[in-house]
């Protein structure tokens, strides 16, 4: 489609060619534009969005950019409007030389998704150069014997323009002997030939001076002139002739300067000066004159400069041999420049993304173009990267490659890749180019924090200081940056009965745990809670861990004596028969310690005794036993102080006072204790009566009944309630029996004591004692007496 921009012919003349070879959706579109050379920088070429059928601003959204071959950027894209503009003034002769048409290739790269649009800019020639002759004067020697109609080729004019703007015609100044013809070379160039119309007479006119004018096809045409000096020579019968009319030679492009290309030879049958030949280039363009030189005497053609196959791959040279008489002969030399693999492949990076996010699917990393100006195998290339990399190269169009990820990448596995793109040609020797790129994998928050342990156990001694650091938890995050910054917290909605907020706190930055108050082992031995670790990524990820705090016991509680109780309204008294054997269990001190472990291991020892050596305390169970046999000489009343000590560090202790009353069976079980001060007199009197009664029974058996009646009468009137040990309700049920030294009363002696609020109406119930048969025959009597005594007091 060709559409001239007729709306602004005075400002620009641009011809747009757009060829849609395939659908735009497929991404293979070629746009072709044509513009005149020498336009100012910023000149409008076309609106690319309209040409591609895109919406307004879509090119900007898709980050479109123009890629040109080589290092020079000829076009630029105006992102907002989508206009394609010239970035610099373009000179066709500089960019393309004699090549016609002059095509500048470019690509339009758009992203999201990545697509290539091929573009061609046809740079049209303007007539900005006039024809120009290499020399200001052309010397032509013509023998006077030349016949009319003889043709004499003249030097051509050079014109850097192409097409119709180059030389189209030659004219010569008016004269009576010559006229000019304009002819075409095989390569399309036009050259002038002078035609002799009238025979020459040297004696009449020995020379002619004419003006040769070259005209190009511009509008208006440009011209170039040159003077032609014609010398009329005396008769020269033979013109020089070359051995070959066409010479063909191949020259490697890497031939050094001064290398011999070829030797052309001609001969002239004349003698003397008419047979002396001179060689020269004839009607040769600038490229020939700049690249080669000819020895005028020998006809050797040598290199004047290094050849470049990529610039000019062949030369067509006209050689003229002139004799001394002005006659000349011509031949043609065709020089083919042989390509040598002297150019390593080139890589031009069009798009490079050094930082790509992990976990992304197939992602474009780089887009680049490779080129090699050599020809044939020397210009064929292959492109590769290292093996075992998660990247692949995809060829696109016009030697463009796209480097993409093979799949999702994991930064935690590898955070950086060094990729070497190698481009190798197929020449001999092979040349290669390497391009290094570094691709960084940016982090995505795809890893939750991980605790070093699934659960933590922290040991804390009770009675700790406030804000004591009791331990730390630690979590790590494999991500990086803010995605790896972890915040610790106590998780809510745990045990509703546990006041966690008042027990511990956590440092949100480092996971250190602190006790907010002093812990008490006796109130709380252990507690559990969950902690969370949350990263700072988006979205934030978290994990949990269980923390168990175990409170370690300190020896902060003294032993507590449960039996006998010291705060009762009446002191405890243990009754021991005098007939008891050694090791007789008097009682058992029962104590507890609220501490645990060795802090609660209790030991017992007799601290004080009224009569040392009579009683002993077992260290491990607190049993108070007789240390020897009792005798009549032993005092009836004994006061024992038992020390209860734990095994803590330092050890803590408690003491208990025991009162022991030695009795003969149970006939005299109730005597006032020393501690009962108000009844001391009555107690002493009762003791006297008891002693007298017992003595009377021993000495006068006959009067025993009377004495017994007297004792009963005396007891009714005077007996006061004696404190007897009573087990507190709820501590030791009456049915306990000592089977393994656990602290209950012996199976042989069990007592139940009922103390009324008034001492005058106190009732005392004594269960049947299970006395060992120590008294022999007297035991039956005592038993009978005890039965009568129980019946008297109303015991069942």
PDB file of C-alpha atoms in Angstrom, residues 178-452:
ATOM      1  CA  UNK A 178      33.656  16.215 -33.951  1.00  0.00           C
ATOM      2  CA  UNK A 179      30.370  15.345 -32.377  1.00  0.00           C
ATOM      3  CA  UNK A 180      29.621  13.374 -29.168  1.00  0.00           C
ATOM      4  CA  UNK A 181      27.725  10.179 -28.485  1.00  0.00           C
ATOM      5  CA  UNK A 182      26.533   9.021 -25.038  1.00  0.00           C
ATOM      6  CA  UNK A 183      26.741   5.251 -24.586  1.00  0.00           C
ATOM      7  CA  UNK A 184      25.963   2.760 -21.786  1.00  0.00           C
ATOM      8  CA  UNK A 185      28.401   0.451 -20.032  1.00  0.00           C
ATOM      9  CA  UNK A 186      27.382  -3.056 -19.141  1.00  0.00           C
ATOM     10  CA  UNK A 187      27.016  -1.958 -15.517  1.00  0.00           C
ATOM     11  CA  UNK A 188      24.603   0.784 -16.520  1.00  0.00           C
ATOM     12  CA  UNK A 189      26.999   3.695 -16.404  1.00  0.00           C
ATOM     13  CA  UNK A 190      26.938   6.169 -19.252  1.00  0.00           C
ATOM     14  CA  UNK A 191      30.173   7.239 -20.933  1.00  0.00           C
ATOM     15  CA  UNK A 192      30.980   9.669 -23.793  1.00  0.00           C
ATOM     16  CA  UNK A 193      32.516   8.789 -27.184  1.00  0.00           C
ATOM     17  CA  UNK A 194      33.912  11.406 -29.524  1.00  0.00           C
ATOM     18  CA  UNK A 195      33.075  10.815 -33.215  1.00  0.00           C
ATOM     19  CA  UNK A 196      35.291  12.180 -35.995  1.00  0.00           C
ATOM     20  CA  UNK A 197      33.041  13.775 -38.617  1.00  0.00           C
ATOM     21  CA  UNK A 198      35.628  15.350 -40.900  1.00  0.00           C
ATOM     22  CA  UNK A 199      39.183  14.371 -41.875  1.00  0.00           C
ATOM     23  CA  UNK A 200      41.931  16.125 -39.970  1.00  0.00           C
ATOM     24  CA  UNK A 201      44.780  18.067 -41.449  1.00  0.00           C
ATOM     25  CA  UNK A 202      47.624  18.661 -39.025  1.00  0.00           C
ATOM     26  CA  UNK A 203      49.052  21.399 -41.161  1.00  0.00           C
ATOM     27  CA  UNK A 204      45.726  23.174 -41.206  1.00  0.00           C
ATOM     28  CA  UNK A 205      44.847  22.830 -37.470  1.00  0.00           C
ATOM     29  CA  UNK A 206      47.254  20.919 -35.182  1.00  0.00           C
ATOM     30  CA  UNK A 207      44.980  20.902 -32.088  1.00  0.00           C
ATOM     31  CA  UNK A 208      41.422  21.394 -30.879  1.00  0.00           C
ATOM     32  CA  UNK A 209      40.210  22.566 -27.421  1.00  0.00           C
ATOM     33  CA  UNK A 210      36.673  21.511 -26.643  1.00  0.00           C
ATOM     34  CA  UNK A 211      34.461  21.616 -23.504  1.00  0.00           C
ATOM     35  CA  UNK A 212      32.887  18.343 -22.348  1.00  0.00           C
ATOM     36  CA  UNK A 213      29.784  18.718 -20.176  1.00  0.00           C
ATOM     37  CA  UNK A 214      28.162  15.947 -18.088  1.00  0.00           C
ATOM     38  CA  UNK A 215      24.520  16.347 -17.098  1.00  0.00           C
ATOM     39  CA  UNK A 216      22.613  14.334 -14.455  1.00  0.00           C
ATOM     40  CA  UNK A 217      18.890  13.601 -14.461  1.00  0.00           C
ATOM     41  CA  UNK A 218      17.881  15.839 -11.632  1.00  0.00           C
ATOM     42  CA  UNK A 219      15.353  18.583 -11.864  1.00  0.00           C
ATOM     43  CA  UNK A 220      16.907  20.972 -12.496  1.00  0.00           C
ATOM     44  CA  UNK A 221      19.901  18.973 -13.721  1.00  0.00           C
ATOM     45  CA  UNK A 222      23.335  19.466 -12.259  1.00  0.00           C
ATOM     46  CA  UNK A 223      26.386  19.633 -14.561  1.00  0.00           C
ATOM     47  CA  UNK A 224      30.088  19.102 -14.511  1.00  0.00           C
ATOM     48  CA  UNK A 225      32.611  20.189 -17.176  1.00  0.00           C
ATOM     49  CA  UNK A 226      36.040  19.235 -18.377  1.00  0.00           C
ATOM     50  CA  UNK A 227      38.359  20.542 -21.085  1.00  0.00           C
ATOM     51  CA  UNK A 228      39.293  18.205 -23.949  1.00  0.00           C
ATOM     52  CA  UNK A 229      42.585  18.948 -25.676  1.00  0.00           C
ATOM     53  CA  UNK A 230      42.918  17.157 -29.041  1.00  0.00           C
ATOM     54  CA  UNK A 231      46.356  16.996 -30.610  1.00  0.00           C
ATOM     55  CA  UNK A 232      46.570  16.056 -34.297  1.00  0.00           C
ATOM     56  CA  UNK A 233      49.499  13.702 -34.818  1.00  0.00           C
ATOM     57  CA  UNK A 234      51.516  12.736 -37.787  1.00  0.00           C
ATOM     58  CA  UNK A 235      50.850   9.307 -39.278  1.00  0.00           C
ATOM     59  CA  UNK A 236      51.113   6.329 -36.841  1.00  0.00           C
ATOM     60  CA  UNK A 237      50.230   3.130 -38.663  1.00  0.00           C
ATOM     61  CA  UNK A 238      49.616   0.643 -35.774  1.00  0.00           C
ATOM     62  CA  UNK A 239      47.640   1.024 -32.552  1.00  0.00           C
ATOM     63  CA  UNK A 240      48.600  -0.934 -29.427  1.00  0.00           C
ATOM     64  CA  UNK A 241      46.890  -4.285 -28.947  1.00  0.00           C
ATOM     65  CA  UNK A 242      46.497  -6.251 -25.663  1.00  0.00           C
ATOM     66  CA  UNK A 243      47.207  -9.925 -25.497  1.00  0.00           C
ATOM     67  CA  UNK A 244      43.740 -10.443 -23.967  1.00  0.00           C
ATOM     68  CA  UNK A 245      40.708  -8.325 -24.247  1.00  0.00           C
ATOM     69  CA  UNK A 246      39.481  -9.530 -20.790  1.00  0.00           C
ATOM     70  CA  UNK A 247      41.569 -10.383 -17.778  1.00  0.00           C
ATOM     71  CA  UNK A 248      39.976 -12.074 -14.754  1.00  0.00           C
ATOM     72  CA  UNK A 249      41.719 -12.421 -11.424  1.00  0.00           C
ATOM     73  CA  UNK A 250      40.814 -13.343  -7.807  1.00  0.00           C
ATOM     74  CA  UNK A 251      42.418 -11.507  -4.922  1.00  0.00           C
ATOM     75  CA  UNK A 252      42.005 -12.517  -1.254  1.00  0.00           C
ATOM     76  CA  UNK A 253      40.729  -9.633   0.775  1.00  0.00           C
ATOM     77  CA  UNK A 254      43.514 -10.007   3.300  1.00  0.00           C
ATOM     78  CA  UNK A 255      46.250  -9.415   0.675  1.00  0.00           C
ATOM     79  CA  UNK A 256      48.766  -6.885   1.927  1.00  0.00           C
ATOM     80  CA  UNK A 257      49.232  -3.462   0.372  1.00  0.00           C
ATOM     81  CA  UNK A 258      51.578  -3.564  -2.586  1.00  0.00           C
ATOM     82  CA  UNK A 259      50.629  -7.107  -3.551  1.00  0.00           C
ATOM     83  CA  UNK A 260      50.723  -7.817  -7.271  1.00  0.00           C
ATOM     84  CA  UNK A 261      47.256  -8.341  -8.656  1.00  0.00           C
ATOM     85  CA  UNK A 262      47.947  -8.923 -12.352  1.00  0.00           C
ATOM     86  CA  UNK A 263      50.212  -7.801 -15.241  1.00  0.00           C
ATOM     87  CA  UNK A 264      48.560  -6.660 -18.439  1.00  0.00           C
ATOM     88  CA  UNK A 265      50.617  -6.541 -21.626  1.00  0.00           C
ATOM     89  CA  UNK A 266      50.089  -4.965 -25.001  1.00  0.00           C
ATOM     90  CA  UNK A 267      52.248  -4.689 -28.129  1.00  0.00           C
ATOM     91  CA  UNK A 268      52.655  -2.134 -30.897  1.00  0.00           C
ATOM     92  CA  UNK A 269      54.112  -3.098 -34.262  1.00  0.00           C
ATOM     93  CA  UNK A 270      55.448   0.385 -34.812  1.00  0.00           C
ATOM     94  CA  UNK A 271      58.979   1.265 -34.020  1.00  0.00           C
ATOM     95  CA  UNK A 272      60.532   4.094 -32.192  1.00  0.00           C
ATOM     96  CA  UNK A 273      58.365   6.325 -30.146  1.00  0.00           C
ATOM     97  CA  UNK A 274      55.327   4.925 -31.950  1.00  0.00           C
ATOM     98  CA  UNK A 275      56.069   1.555 -30.408  1.00  0.00           C
ATOM     99  CA  UNK A 276      56.638   2.804 -26.844  1.00  0.00           C
ATOM    100  CA  UNK A 277      53.563   1.998 -24.723  1.00  0.00           C
ATOM    101  CA  UNK A 278      52.180   3.625 -21.626  1.00  0.00           C
ATOM    102  CA  UNK A 279      49.545   1.903 -19.400  1.00  0.00           C
ATOM    103  CA  UNK A 280      46.839   3.734 -17.484  1.00  0.00           C
ATOM    104  CA  UNK A 281      43.368   3.329 -16.019  1.00  0.00           C
ATOM    105  CA  UNK A 282      40.622   4.428 -18.335  1.00  0.00           C
ATOM    106  CA  UNK A 283      37.231   5.703 -17.251  1.00  0.00           C
ATOM    107  CA  UNK A 284      37.763   4.184 -13.791  1.00  0.00           C
ATOM    108  CA  UNK A 285      35.631   5.179 -10.795  1.00  0.00           C
ATOM    109  CA  UNK A 286      37.031   6.467  -7.557  1.00  0.00           C
ATOM    110  CA  UNK A 287      36.869   3.049  -5.870  1.00  0.00           C
ATOM    111  CA  UNK A 288      39.315   1.658  -8.470  1.00  0.00           C
ATOM    112  CA  UNK A 289      41.703   4.554  -8.324  1.00  0.00           C
ATOM    113  CA  UNK A 290      41.723   4.410  -4.505  1.00  0.00           C
ATOM    114  CA  UNK A 291      42.288   0.639  -4.321  1.00  0.00           C
ATOM    115  CA  UNK A 292      44.728  -0.048  -7.176  1.00  0.00           C
ATOM    116  CA  UNK A 293      47.679   1.453  -8.949  1.00  0.00           C
ATOM    117  CA  UNK A 294      49.252   0.540 -12.334  1.00  0.00           C
ATOM    118  CA  UNK A 295      52.832   0.746 -13.430  1.00  0.00           C
ATOM    119  CA  UNK A 296      52.736   2.870 -16.562  1.00  0.00           C
ATOM    120  CA  UNK A 297      55.732   1.106 -18.129  1.00  0.00           C
ATOM    121  CA  UNK A 298      55.203  -2.539 -17.137  1.00  0.00           C
ATOM    122  CA  UNK A 299      51.424  -2.801 -16.805  1.00  0.00           C
ATOM    123  CA  UNK A 300      51.661  -4.275 -13.266  1.00  0.00           C
ATOM    124  CA  UNK A 301      48.561  -3.669 -11.202  1.00  0.00           C
ATOM    125  CA  UNK A 302      49.165  -3.640  -7.459  1.00  0.00           C
ATOM    126  CA  UNK A 303      47.112  -3.043  -4.324  1.00  0.00           C
ATOM    127  CA  UNK A 304      47.114   0.498  -3.124  1.00  0.00           C
ATOM    128  CA  UNK A 305      45.104  -0.218   0.026  1.00  0.00           C
ATOM    129  CA  UNK A 306      43.639  -3.204   1.847  1.00  0.00           C
ATOM    130  CA  UNK A 307      40.591  -4.709   0.250  1.00  0.00           C
ATOM    131  CA  UNK A 308      37.402  -5.432   2.147  1.00  0.00           C
ATOM    132  CA  UNK A 309      35.085  -8.011   0.706  1.00  0.00           C
ATOM    133  CA  UNK A 310      32.281  -6.836   2.940  1.00  0.00           C
ATOM    134  CA  UNK A 311      32.558  -3.359   1.411  1.00  0.00           C
ATOM    135  CA  UNK A 312      33.264  -4.132  -2.285  1.00  0.00           C
ATOM    136  CA  UNK A 313      33.365  -7.670  -3.534  1.00  0.00           C
ATOM    137  CA  UNK A 314      34.490  -6.998  -7.156  1.00  0.00           C
ATOM    138  CA  UNK A 315      36.096  -4.375  -9.374  1.00  0.00           C
ATOM    139  CA  UNK A 316      35.692  -3.732 -13.122  1.00  0.00           C
ATOM    140  CA  UNK A 317      38.721  -1.861 -14.517  1.00  0.00           C
ATOM    141  CA  UNK A 318      39.347  -0.497 -18.016  1.00  0.00           C
ATOM    142  CA  UNK A 319      43.074  -0.387 -18.953  1.00  0.00           C
ATOM    143  CA  UNK A 320      44.396   1.769 -21.768  1.00  0.00           C
ATOM    144  CA  UNK A 321      47.750   1.280 -23.515  1.00  0.00           C
ATOM    145  CA  UNK A 322      48.904   4.355 -25.480  1.00  0.00           C
ATOM    146  CA  UNK A 323      51.859   4.561 -27.870  1.00  0.00           C
ATOM    147  CA  UNK A 324      53.981   7.566 -28.580  1.00  0.00           C
ATOM    148  CA  UNK A 325      51.987   8.439 -31.627  1.00  0.00           C
ATOM    149  CA  UNK A 326      48.730   8.896 -29.724  1.00  0.00           C
ATOM    150  CA  UNK A 327      47.139   5.615 -30.682  1.00  0.00           C
ATOM    151  CA  UNK A 328      45.743   3.447 -27.889  1.00  0.00           C
ATOM    152  CA  UNK A 329      44.279   0.060 -27.180  1.00  0.00           C
ATOM    153  CA  UNK A 330      42.023  -1.027 -24.315  1.00  0.00           C
ATOM    154  CA  UNK A 331      41.297  -4.140 -22.259  1.00  0.00           C
ATOM    155  CA  UNK A 332      39.143  -4.992 -19.286  1.00  0.00           C
ATOM    156  CA  UNK A 333      40.301  -6.418 -15.958  1.00  0.00           C
ATOM    157  CA  UNK A 334      37.684  -7.999 -13.666  1.00  0.00           C
ATOM    158  CA  UNK A 335      38.977  -8.420 -10.116  1.00  0.00           C
ATOM    159  CA  UNK A 336      36.982 -10.640  -7.747  1.00  0.00           C
ATOM    160  CA  UNK A 337      37.709 -10.096  -4.080  1.00  0.00           C
ATOM    161  CA  UNK A 338      37.861 -13.427  -2.272  1.00  0.00           C
ATOM    162  CA  UNK A 339      36.227 -13.468   1.117  1.00  0.00           C
ATOM    163  CA  UNK A 340      38.414 -14.455   4.051  1.00  0.00           C
ATOM    164  CA  UNK A 341      37.037 -15.282   7.459  1.00  0.00           C
ATOM    165  CA  UNK A 342      38.436 -12.141   8.954  1.00  0.00           C
ATOM    166  CA  UNK A 343      35.361 -10.978  10.808  1.00  0.00           C
ATOM    167  CA  UNK A 344      34.281 -12.537  14.059  1.00  0.00           C
ATOM    168  CA  UNK A 345      30.550 -12.707  14.633  1.00  0.00           C
ATOM    169  CA  UNK A 346      28.984  -9.707  16.288  1.00  0.00           C
ATOM    170  CA  UNK A 347      26.299  -9.679  18.979  1.00  0.00           C
ATOM    171  CA  UNK A 348      24.123  -6.652  19.571  1.00  0.00           C
ATOM    172  CA  UNK A 349      21.975  -6.751  22.705  1.00  0.00           C
ATOM    173  CA  UNK A 350      18.538  -5.291  22.134  1.00  0.00           C
ATOM    174  CA  UNK A 351      16.878  -6.132  25.441  1.00  0.00           C
ATOM    175  CA  UNK A 352      18.404  -7.343  28.672  1.00  0.00           C
ATOM    176  CA  UNK A 353      16.569  -7.982  31.932  1.00  0.00           C
ATOM    177  CA  UNK A 354      19.176  -8.668  34.598  1.00  0.00           C
ATOM    178  CA  UNK A 355      16.718  -9.171  37.427  1.00  0.00           C
ATOM    179  CA  UNK A 356      13.846 -11.624  37.074  1.00  0.00           C
ATOM    180  CA  UNK A 357      11.502 -12.813  39.840  1.00  0.00           C
ATOM    181  CA  UNK A 358      11.616 -16.392  40.973  1.00  0.00           C
ATOM    182  CA  UNK A 359       8.722 -18.791  40.421  1.00  0.00           C
ATOM    183  CA  UNK A 360       7.854 -17.036  37.163  1.00  0.00           C
ATOM    184  CA  UNK A 361       6.999 -19.214  34.179  1.00  0.00           C
ATOM    185  CA  UNK A 362       8.889 -18.873  30.890  1.00  0.00           C
ATOM    186  CA  UNK A 363      10.353 -15.372  31.124  1.00  0.00           C
ATOM    187  CA  UNK A 364      12.261 -13.354  28.521  1.00  0.00           C
ATOM    188  CA  UNK A 365      15.728 -12.517  29.808  1.00  0.00           C
ATOM    189  CA  UNK A 366      17.407 -11.062  26.705  1.00  0.00           C
ATOM    190  CA  UNK A 367      16.809 -10.332  23.050  1.00  0.00           C
ATOM    191  CA  UNK A 368      19.823  -9.928  20.798  1.00  0.00           C
ATOM    192  CA  UNK A 369      20.885 -10.005  17.175  1.00  0.00           C
ATOM    193  CA  UNK A 370      23.923 -11.744  15.742  1.00  0.00           C
ATOM    194  CA  UNK A 371      25.662 -10.863  12.497  1.00  0.00           C
ATOM    195  CA  UNK A 372      28.760 -11.689  10.503  1.00  0.00           C
ATOM    196  CA  UNK A 373      29.696  -9.534   7.489  1.00  0.00           C
ATOM    197  CA  UNK A 374      31.587 -12.421   5.902  1.00  0.00           C
ATOM    198  CA  UNK A 375      29.967 -14.454   3.142  1.00  0.00           C
ATOM    199  CA  UNK A 376      29.033 -18.063   2.576  1.00  0.00           C
ATOM    200  CA  UNK A 377      30.293 -20.361   5.309  1.00  0.00           C
ATOM    201  CA  UNK A 378      32.318 -17.548   6.769  1.00  0.00           C
ATOM    202  CA  UNK A 379      29.103 -15.699   7.449  1.00  0.00           C
ATOM    203  CA  UNK A 380      27.063 -18.639   8.723  1.00  0.00           C
ATOM    204  CA  UNK A 381      26.726 -18.688  12.493  1.00  0.00           C
ATOM    205  CA  UNK A 382      25.486 -20.757  15.360  1.00  0.00           C
ATOM    206  CA  UNK A 383      24.569 -19.482  18.809  1.00  0.00           C
ATOM    207  CA  UNK A 384      24.745 -21.389  22.091  1.00  0.00           C
ATOM    208  CA  UNK A 385      24.965 -21.114  25.866  1.00  0.00           C
ATOM    209  CA  UNK A 386      26.449 -23.422  28.501  1.00  0.00           C
ATOM    210  CA  UNK A 387      24.838 -26.727  29.264  1.00  0.00           C
ATOM    211  CA  UNK A 388      22.928 -27.506  32.448  1.00  0.00           C
ATOM    212  CA  UNK A 389      21.449 -24.039  32.788  1.00  0.00           C
ATOM    213  CA  UNK A 390      17.708 -23.454  33.150  1.00  0.00           C
ATOM    214  CA  UNK A 391      17.739 -21.187  30.094  1.00  0.00           C
ATOM    215  CA  UNK A 392      17.126 -21.815  26.410  1.00  0.00           C
ATOM    216  CA  UNK A 393      17.830 -19.864  23.229  1.00  0.00           C
ATOM    217  CA  UNK A 394      14.987 -19.403  20.800  1.00  0.00           C
ATOM    218  CA  UNK A 395      15.684 -18.094  17.277  1.00  0.00           C
ATOM    219  CA  UNK A 396      13.134 -15.552  16.103  1.00  0.00           C
ATOM    220  CA  UNK A 397      13.656 -13.622  12.865  1.00  0.00           C
ATOM    221  CA  UNK A 398      16.541 -12.070  10.964  1.00  0.00           C
ATOM    222  CA  UNK A 399      19.229 -13.603  13.171  1.00  0.00           C
ATOM    223  CA  UNK A 400      17.442 -12.469  16.316  1.00  0.00           C
ATOM    224  CA  UNK A 401      17.510 -14.731  19.361  1.00  0.00           C
ATOM    225  CA  UNK A 402      15.509 -14.673  22.557  1.00  0.00           C
ATOM    226  CA  UNK A 403      16.985 -15.981  25.796  1.00  0.00           C
ATOM    227  CA  UNK A 404      14.199 -17.281  28.032  1.00  0.00           C
ATOM    228  CA  UNK A 405      13.973 -19.265  31.237  1.00  0.00           C
ATOM    229  CA  UNK A 406      13.221 -22.925  30.783  1.00  0.00           C
ATOM    230  CA  UNK A 407      10.801 -22.877  33.702  1.00  0.00           C
ATOM    231  CA  UNK A 408      10.218 -21.359  37.101  1.00  0.00           C
ATOM    232  CA  UNK A 409      13.454 -20.596  38.953  1.00  0.00           C
ATOM    233  CA  UNK A 410      14.041 -20.902  42.674  1.00  0.00           C
ATOM    234  CA  UNK A 411      16.153 -18.171  44.235  1.00  0.00           C
ATOM    235  CA  UNK A 412      16.761 -20.249  47.338  1.00  0.00           C
ATOM    236  CA  UNK A 413      18.391 -22.926  45.175  1.00  0.00           C
ATOM    237  CA  UNK A 414      20.465 -20.483  43.132  1.00  0.00           C
ATOM    238  CA  UNK A 415      20.296 -16.710  43.246  1.00  0.00           C
ATOM    239  CA  UNK A 416      22.572 -15.797  40.347  1.00  0.00           C
ATOM    240  CA  UNK A 417      23.442 -17.163  36.939  1.00  0.00           C
ATOM    241  CA  UNK A 418      26.413 -16.195  34.796  1.00  0.00           C
ATOM    242  CA  UNK A 419      25.469 -16.936  31.217  1.00  0.00           C
ATOM    243  CA  UNK A 420      27.982 -16.942  28.375  1.00  0.00           C
ATOM    244  CA  UNK A 421      26.414 -16.521  24.952  1.00  0.00           C
ATOM    245  CA  UNK A 422      28.792 -17.902  22.321  1.00  0.00           C
ATOM    246  CA  UNK A 423      28.389 -17.068  18.621  1.00  0.00           C
ATOM    247  CA  UNK A 424      30.589 -19.112  16.254  1.00  0.00           C
ATOM    248  CA  UNK A 425      30.854 -18.919  12.477  1.00  0.00           C
ATOM    249  CA  UNK A 426      31.575 -21.809  10.117  1.00  0.00           C
ATOM    250  CA  UNK A 427      34.603 -20.260   8.458  1.00  0.00           C
ATOM    251  CA  UNK A 428      38.155 -21.525   8.392  1.00  0.00           C
ATOM    252  CA  UNK A 429      39.473 -20.923  10.928  1.00  0.00           C
ATOM    253  CA  UNK A 430      36.344 -20.613  12.990  1.00  0.00           C
ATOM    254  CA  UNK A 431      35.904 -17.339  14.795  1.00  0.00           C
ATOM    255  CA  UNK A 432      33.705 -16.803  17.774  1.00  0.00           C
ATOM    256  CA  UNK A 433      32.383 -14.057  19.985  1.00  0.00           C
ATOM    257  CA  UNK A 434      31.385 -14.451  23.609  1.00  0.00           C
ATOM    258  CA  UNK A 435      29.031 -12.210  25.523  1.00  0.00           C
ATOM    259  CA  UNK A 436      28.654 -12.542  29.282  1.00  0.00           C
ATOM    260  CA  UNK A 437      25.490 -11.594  31.094  1.00  0.00           C
ATOM    261  CA  UNK A 438      24.608 -11.951  34.757  1.00  0.00           C
ATOM    262  CA  UNK A 439      21.039 -12.756  35.686  1.00  0.00           C
ATOM    263  CA  UNK A 440      19.917 -12.160  39.254  1.00  0.00           C
ATOM    264  CA  UNK A 441      16.894 -14.006  40.593  1.00  0.00           C
ATOM    265  CA  UNK A 442      14.836 -11.632  42.714  1.00  0.00           C
ATOM    266  CA  UNK A 443      13.104 -13.005  45.756  1.00  0.00           C
ATOM    267  CA  UNK A 444       9.422 -13.814  46.036  1.00  0.00           C
ATOM    268  CA  UNK A 445       7.938 -14.538  49.438  1.00  0.00           C
ATOM    269  CA  UNK A 446       7.426 -18.254  48.892  1.00  0.00           C
ATOM    270  CA  UNK A 447       8.973 -19.624  52.083  1.00  0.00           C
ATOM    271  CA  UNK A 448       7.357 -19.421  55.487  1.00  0.00           C
ATOM    272  CA  UNK A 449       9.633 -18.971  58.508  1.00  0.00           C
ATOM    273  CA  UNK A 450      10.841 -22.286  59.912  1.00  0.00           C
ATOM    274  CA  UNK A 451      11.582 -22.760  63.597  1.00  0.00           C
ATOM    275  CA  UNK A 452      14.786 -24.539  64.534  1.00  0.00           C
TER     276      UNK A 452
END
